[in-house]
Tab-separated table of C-alpha atoms and ligand atoms in Angstrom:
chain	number	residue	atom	x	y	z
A	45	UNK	CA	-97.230	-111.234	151.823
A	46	UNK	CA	-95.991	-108.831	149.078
A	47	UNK	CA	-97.142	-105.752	148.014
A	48	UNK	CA	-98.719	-105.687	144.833
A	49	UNK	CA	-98.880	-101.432	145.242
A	50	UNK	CA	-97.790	-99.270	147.491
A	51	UNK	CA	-98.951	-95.446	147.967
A	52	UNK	CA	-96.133	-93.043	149.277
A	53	UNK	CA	-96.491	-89.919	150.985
A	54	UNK	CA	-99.618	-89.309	147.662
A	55	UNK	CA	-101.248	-85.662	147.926
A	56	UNK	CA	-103.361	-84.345	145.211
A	57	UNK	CA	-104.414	-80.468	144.712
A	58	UNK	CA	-106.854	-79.035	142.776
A	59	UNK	CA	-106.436	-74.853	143.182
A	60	UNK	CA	-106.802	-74.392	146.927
A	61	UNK	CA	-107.989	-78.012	147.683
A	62	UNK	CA	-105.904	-80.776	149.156
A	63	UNK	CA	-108.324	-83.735	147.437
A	64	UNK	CA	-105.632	-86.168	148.794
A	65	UNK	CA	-103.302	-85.415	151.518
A	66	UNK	CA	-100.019	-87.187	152.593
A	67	UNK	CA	-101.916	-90.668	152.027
A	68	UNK	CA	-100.030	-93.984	152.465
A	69	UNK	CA	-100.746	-97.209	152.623
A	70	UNK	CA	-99.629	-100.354	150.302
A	71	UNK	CA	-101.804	-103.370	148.921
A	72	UNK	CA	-100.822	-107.257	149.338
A	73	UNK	CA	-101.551	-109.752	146.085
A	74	UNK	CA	-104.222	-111.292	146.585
A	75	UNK	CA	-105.962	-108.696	149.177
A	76	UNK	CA	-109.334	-107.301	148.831
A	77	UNK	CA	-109.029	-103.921	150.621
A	78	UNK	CA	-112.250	-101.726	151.282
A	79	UNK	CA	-112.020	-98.110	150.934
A	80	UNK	CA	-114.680	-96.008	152.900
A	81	UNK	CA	-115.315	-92.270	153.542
A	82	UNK	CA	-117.999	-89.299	153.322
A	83	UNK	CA	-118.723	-87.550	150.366
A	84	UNK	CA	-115.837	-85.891	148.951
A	85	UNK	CA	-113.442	-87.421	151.176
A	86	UNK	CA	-111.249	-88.225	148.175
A	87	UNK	CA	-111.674	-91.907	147.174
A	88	UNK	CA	-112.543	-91.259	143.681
A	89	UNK	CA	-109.382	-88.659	143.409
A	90	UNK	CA	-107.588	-91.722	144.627
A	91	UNK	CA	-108.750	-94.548	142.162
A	92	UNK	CA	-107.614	-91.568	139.721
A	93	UNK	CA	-104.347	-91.542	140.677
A	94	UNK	CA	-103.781	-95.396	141.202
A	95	UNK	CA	-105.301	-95.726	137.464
A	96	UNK	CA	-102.980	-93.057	136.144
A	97	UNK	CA	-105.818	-90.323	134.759
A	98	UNK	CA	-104.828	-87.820	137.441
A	99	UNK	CA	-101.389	-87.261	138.442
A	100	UNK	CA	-100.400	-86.702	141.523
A	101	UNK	CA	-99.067	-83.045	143.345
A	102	UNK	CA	-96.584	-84.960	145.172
A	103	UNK	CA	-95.664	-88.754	146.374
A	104	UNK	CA	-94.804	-91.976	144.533
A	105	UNK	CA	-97.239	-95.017	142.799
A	106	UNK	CA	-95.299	-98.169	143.125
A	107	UNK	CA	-97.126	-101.218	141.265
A	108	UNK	CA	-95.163	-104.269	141.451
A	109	UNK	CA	-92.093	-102.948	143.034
A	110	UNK	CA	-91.451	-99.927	140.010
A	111	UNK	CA	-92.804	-96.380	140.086
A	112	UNK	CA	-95.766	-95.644	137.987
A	113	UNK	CA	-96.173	-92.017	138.739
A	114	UNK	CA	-95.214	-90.759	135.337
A	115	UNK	CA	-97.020	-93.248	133.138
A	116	UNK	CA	-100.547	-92.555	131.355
A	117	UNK	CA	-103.308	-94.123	132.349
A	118	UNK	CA	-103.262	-96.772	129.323
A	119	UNK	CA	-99.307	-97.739	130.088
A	120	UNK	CA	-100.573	-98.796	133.490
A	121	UNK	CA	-103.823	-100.334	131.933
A	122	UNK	CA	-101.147	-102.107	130.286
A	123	UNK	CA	-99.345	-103.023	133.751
A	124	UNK	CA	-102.392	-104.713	134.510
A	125	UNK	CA	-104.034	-101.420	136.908
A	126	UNK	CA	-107.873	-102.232	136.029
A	127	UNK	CA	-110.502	-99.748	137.442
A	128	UNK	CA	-114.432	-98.834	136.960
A	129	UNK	CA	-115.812	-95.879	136.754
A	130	UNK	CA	-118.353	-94.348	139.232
A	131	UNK	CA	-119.597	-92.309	136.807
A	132	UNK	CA	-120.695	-95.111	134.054
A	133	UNK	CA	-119.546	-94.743	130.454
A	134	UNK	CA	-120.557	-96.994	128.193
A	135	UNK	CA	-120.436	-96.512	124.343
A	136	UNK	CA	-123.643	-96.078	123.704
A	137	UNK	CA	-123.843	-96.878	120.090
A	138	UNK	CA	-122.108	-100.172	120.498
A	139	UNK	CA	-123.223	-103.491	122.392
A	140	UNK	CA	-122.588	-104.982	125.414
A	141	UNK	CA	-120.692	-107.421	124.055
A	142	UNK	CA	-118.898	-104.909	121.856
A	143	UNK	CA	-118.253	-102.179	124.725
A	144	UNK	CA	-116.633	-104.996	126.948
A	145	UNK	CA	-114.589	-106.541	123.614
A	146	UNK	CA	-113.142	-103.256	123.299
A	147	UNK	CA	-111.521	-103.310	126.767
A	148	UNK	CA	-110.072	-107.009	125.633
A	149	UNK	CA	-108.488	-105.094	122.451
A	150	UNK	CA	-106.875	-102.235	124.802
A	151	UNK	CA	-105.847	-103.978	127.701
A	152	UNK	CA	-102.885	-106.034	129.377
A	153	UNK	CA	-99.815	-106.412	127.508
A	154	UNK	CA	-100.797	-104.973	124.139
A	155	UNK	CA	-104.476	-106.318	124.444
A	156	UNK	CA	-105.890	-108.833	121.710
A	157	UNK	CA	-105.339	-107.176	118.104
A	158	UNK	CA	-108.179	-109.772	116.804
A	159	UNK	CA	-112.307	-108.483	116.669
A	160	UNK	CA	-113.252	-112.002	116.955
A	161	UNK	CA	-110.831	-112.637	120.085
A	162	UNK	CA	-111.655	-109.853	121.864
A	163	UNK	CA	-115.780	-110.750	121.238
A	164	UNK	CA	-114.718	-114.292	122.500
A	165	UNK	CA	-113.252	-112.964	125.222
A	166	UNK	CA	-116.095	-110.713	126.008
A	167	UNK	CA	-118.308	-113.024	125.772
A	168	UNK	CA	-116.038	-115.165	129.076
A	169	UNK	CA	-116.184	-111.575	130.759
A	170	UNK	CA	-119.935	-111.037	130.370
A	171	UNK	CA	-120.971	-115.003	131.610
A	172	UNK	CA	-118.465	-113.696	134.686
A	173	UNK	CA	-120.514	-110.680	135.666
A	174	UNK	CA	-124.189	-112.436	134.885
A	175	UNK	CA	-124.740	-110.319	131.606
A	176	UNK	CA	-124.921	-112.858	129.169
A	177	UNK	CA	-128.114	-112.766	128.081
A	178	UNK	CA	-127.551	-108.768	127.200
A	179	UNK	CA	-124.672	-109.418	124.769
A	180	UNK	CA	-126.701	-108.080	121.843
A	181	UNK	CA	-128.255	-105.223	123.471
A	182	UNK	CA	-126.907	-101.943	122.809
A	183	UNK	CA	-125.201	-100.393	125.920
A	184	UNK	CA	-127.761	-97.761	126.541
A	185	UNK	CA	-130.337	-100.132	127.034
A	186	UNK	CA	-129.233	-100.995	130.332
A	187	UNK	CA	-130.125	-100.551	133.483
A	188	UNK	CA	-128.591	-98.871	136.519
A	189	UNK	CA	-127.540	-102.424	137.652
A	190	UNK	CA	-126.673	-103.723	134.259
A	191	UNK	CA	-124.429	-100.518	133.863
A	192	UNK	CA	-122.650	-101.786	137.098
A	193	UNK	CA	-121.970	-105.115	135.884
A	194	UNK	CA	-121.174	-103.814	132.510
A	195	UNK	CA	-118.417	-101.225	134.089
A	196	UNK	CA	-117.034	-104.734	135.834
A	197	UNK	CA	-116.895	-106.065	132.971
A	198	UNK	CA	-115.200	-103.939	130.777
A	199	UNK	CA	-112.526	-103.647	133.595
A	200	UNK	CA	-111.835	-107.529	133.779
A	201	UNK	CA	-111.465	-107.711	130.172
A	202	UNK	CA	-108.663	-105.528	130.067
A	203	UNK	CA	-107.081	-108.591	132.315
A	204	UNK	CA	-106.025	-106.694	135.499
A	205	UNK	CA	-103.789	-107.544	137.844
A	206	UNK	CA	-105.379	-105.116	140.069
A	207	UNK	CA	-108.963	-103.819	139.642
A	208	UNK	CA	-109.874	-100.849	141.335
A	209	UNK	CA	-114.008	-100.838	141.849
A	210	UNK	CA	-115.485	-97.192	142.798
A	211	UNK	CA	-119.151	-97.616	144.438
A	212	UNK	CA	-119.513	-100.827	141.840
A	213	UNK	CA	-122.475	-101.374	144.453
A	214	UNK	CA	-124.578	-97.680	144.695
A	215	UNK	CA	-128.061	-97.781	143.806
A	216	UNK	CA	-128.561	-101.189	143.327
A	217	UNK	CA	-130.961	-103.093	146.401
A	218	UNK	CA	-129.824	-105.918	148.574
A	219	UNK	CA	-130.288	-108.768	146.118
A	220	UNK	CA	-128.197	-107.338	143.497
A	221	UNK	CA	-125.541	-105.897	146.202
A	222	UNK	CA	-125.022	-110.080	146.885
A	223	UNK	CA	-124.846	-110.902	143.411
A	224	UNK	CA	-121.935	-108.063	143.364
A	225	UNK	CA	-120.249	-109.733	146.130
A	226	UNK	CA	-120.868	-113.025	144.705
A	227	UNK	CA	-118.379	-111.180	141.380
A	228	UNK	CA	-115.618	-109.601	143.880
A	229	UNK	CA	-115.251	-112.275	145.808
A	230	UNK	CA	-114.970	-114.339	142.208
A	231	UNK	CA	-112.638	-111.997	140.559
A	232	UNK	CA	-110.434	-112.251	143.596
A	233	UNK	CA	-110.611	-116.263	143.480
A	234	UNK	CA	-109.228	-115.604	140.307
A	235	UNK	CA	-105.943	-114.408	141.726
A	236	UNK	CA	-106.980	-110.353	140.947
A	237	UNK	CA	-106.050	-107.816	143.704
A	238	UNK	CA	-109.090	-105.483	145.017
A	239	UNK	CA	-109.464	-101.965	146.197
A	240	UNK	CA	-113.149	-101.503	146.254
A	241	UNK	CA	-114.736	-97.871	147.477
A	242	UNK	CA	-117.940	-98.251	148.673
A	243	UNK	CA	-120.411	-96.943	151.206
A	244	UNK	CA	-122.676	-99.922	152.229
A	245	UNK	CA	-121.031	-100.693	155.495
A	246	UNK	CA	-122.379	-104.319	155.562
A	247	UNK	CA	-121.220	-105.008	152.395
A	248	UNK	CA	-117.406	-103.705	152.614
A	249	UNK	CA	-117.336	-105.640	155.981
A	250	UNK	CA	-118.101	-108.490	154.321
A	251	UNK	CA	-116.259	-108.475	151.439
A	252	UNK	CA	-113.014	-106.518	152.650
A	253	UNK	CA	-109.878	-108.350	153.947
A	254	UNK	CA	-108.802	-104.654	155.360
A	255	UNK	CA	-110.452	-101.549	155.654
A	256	UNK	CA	-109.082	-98.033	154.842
A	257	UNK	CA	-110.816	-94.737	155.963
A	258	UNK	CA	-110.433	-91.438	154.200
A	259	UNK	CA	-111.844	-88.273	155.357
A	260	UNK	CA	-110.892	-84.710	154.120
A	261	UNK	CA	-108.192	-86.351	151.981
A	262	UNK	CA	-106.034	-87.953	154.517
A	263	UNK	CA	-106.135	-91.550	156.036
A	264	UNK	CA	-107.602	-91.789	159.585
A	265	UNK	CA	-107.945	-95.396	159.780
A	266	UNK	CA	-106.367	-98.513	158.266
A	267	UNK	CA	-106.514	-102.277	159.516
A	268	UNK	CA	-108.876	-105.269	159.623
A	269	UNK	CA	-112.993	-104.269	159.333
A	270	UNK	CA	-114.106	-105.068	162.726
A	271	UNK	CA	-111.382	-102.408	164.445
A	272	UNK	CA	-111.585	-99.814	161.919
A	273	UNK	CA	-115.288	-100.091	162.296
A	274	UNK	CA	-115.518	-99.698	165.991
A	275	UNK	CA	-112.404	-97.164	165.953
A	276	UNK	CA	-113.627	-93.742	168.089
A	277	UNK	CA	-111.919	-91.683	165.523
A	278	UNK	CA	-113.878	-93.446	162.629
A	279	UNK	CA	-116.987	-93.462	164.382
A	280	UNK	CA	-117.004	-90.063	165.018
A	281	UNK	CA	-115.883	-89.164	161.614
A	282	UNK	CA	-117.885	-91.014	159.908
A	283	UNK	CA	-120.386	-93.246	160.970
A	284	UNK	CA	-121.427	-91.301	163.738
A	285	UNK	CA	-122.691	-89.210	161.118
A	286	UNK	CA	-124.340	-91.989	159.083
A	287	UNK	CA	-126.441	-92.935	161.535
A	288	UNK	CA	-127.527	-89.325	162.869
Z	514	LIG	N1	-111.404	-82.478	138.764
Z	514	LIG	C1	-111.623	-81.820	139.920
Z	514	LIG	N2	-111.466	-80.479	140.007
Z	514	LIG	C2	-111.669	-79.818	141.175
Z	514	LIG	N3	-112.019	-80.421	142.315
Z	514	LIG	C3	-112.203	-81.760	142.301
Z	514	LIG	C4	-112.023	-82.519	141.101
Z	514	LIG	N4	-112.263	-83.835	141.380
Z	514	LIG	C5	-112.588	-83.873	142.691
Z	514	LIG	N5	-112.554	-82.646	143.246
Z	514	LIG	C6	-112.812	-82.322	144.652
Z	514	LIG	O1	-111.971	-83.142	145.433
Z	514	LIG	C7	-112.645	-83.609	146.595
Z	514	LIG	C8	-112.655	-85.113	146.622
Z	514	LIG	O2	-113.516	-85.578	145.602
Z	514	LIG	P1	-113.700	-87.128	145.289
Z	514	LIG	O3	-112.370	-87.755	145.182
Z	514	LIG	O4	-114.612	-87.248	144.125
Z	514	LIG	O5	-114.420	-87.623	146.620
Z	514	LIG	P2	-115.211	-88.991	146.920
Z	514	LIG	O6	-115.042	-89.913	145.764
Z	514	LIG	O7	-114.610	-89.501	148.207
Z	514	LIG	O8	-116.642	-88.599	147.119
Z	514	LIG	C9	-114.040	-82.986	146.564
Z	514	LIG	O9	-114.025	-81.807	147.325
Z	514	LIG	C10	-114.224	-82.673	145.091
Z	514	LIG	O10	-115.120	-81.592	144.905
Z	515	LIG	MG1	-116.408	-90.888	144.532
């Protein structure tokens, strides 16, 4: 297997805080890895430095074997480094369809210069995710779910190579978690790379070829789902607490 990214020695400060500390750890193609961690452990602060709109205090970003660490966020969009944002944000005056053609105008390579294209392509992206029957609505007409699938959406039209997925899955119930998994595990099939952060155990168990666990900014765990979960460091760290 070869790595499609590979973290080195990352740390991330903001003032006095260590956000990220010392993490490494490196990707394969093809790999669906599962990010977990409490509150403010630093997963989001890590998507941001993957996807380029943080920089980094110290360490390297290798995607496909050549340092990304000085590139904006759009020349590794370009790469193909695809993520979602946990925080939604749609543009709310424009539709569905529109908001997801807009990531097919910006994205891999130089994107698709052509309206049309890009709507075509959208329109592929949105049948993907299960939004079809949106594509006219405007954005802000949608709900928590709908936002989810929307954020997915907007990410795969930008034709990743790697998608990074923050908490695609918080807030929606059980039914709707499946149909989320049904889309990973789809976008994956598809020959896409996957780091997804999320906190429904069951789910990332599921879904996650290897399991990474981040608390207070550094790595305490890494390796396949059913050891990390029943790791005594892990458990006390973090799901002890869940369950408590
Ligand atoms: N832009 C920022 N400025 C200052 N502190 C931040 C900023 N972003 C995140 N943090 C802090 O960094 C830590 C990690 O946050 P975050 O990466 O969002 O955690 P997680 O996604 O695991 O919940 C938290 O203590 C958070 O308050
Ligand atoms: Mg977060």
């Amino acid at each position: 297997m070869s790595a499609i990214l590979e973290i080195v020695h990352v740390t991330r400060r903001f003032a006095g805080l260590v956000a990220v500390n010392d993490v490494s750890f490196a990707l394969n193609e093809g790999e669906i890895l599962g990010v977990i961690g409490p509150n403010g452990a630093g997963k989001t602060t890590l998507v941001g430095l993957i996807s380029g709109t943080l920089p980094p205090s110290s360490g390297d970003i290798i995607f496909k074997g050549r340092s990304v660490t000085s590139l904006p966020a759009f020349r590794r969009a370009r790469l193909g480094i695809g993520r979602t944002f946990q925080i939604m944000r749609p543009f709310p005056g424009l539709s569905v369809l529109d908001n997801v053609a807009v990531g097919a105008l910006f994205g891999y390579g130089r994107g698709t210069p052509d309206l049309e294209e890009a709507r075509q392509k959208a329109r592929r992206n949105l049948e993907f995710v299960g939004l079809s029957r949106f594509a006219d609505h405007l954005a802000d007409e949608l709900g928590g779910p709908g936002r989810k699938r929307l954020e997915l959406a907007k990410a795969l039209a930008m034709e990743p190579k790697l998608l990074l997925c923050d908490e695609v899955m918080a807030g929606l119930n059980h039914v709707e978690i499946d149909e989320v998994i049904g889309v990973i595990r789809k976008v994956r099939d598809s020959g896409i790379t996957i780091l997804v952060i999320e906190h429904v155990i069951k789910a990332i168990k599921s879904l996650s070829d290897r399991l990474l666990v981040i608390h207070h900014g550094e790595k305490i765990a890494d390796g396949v789902p059913d050891a990390v979960l029943s790791d005594k460091t892990v458990v006390e760290a973090y799901l002890g607490k869940r369950r408590a």
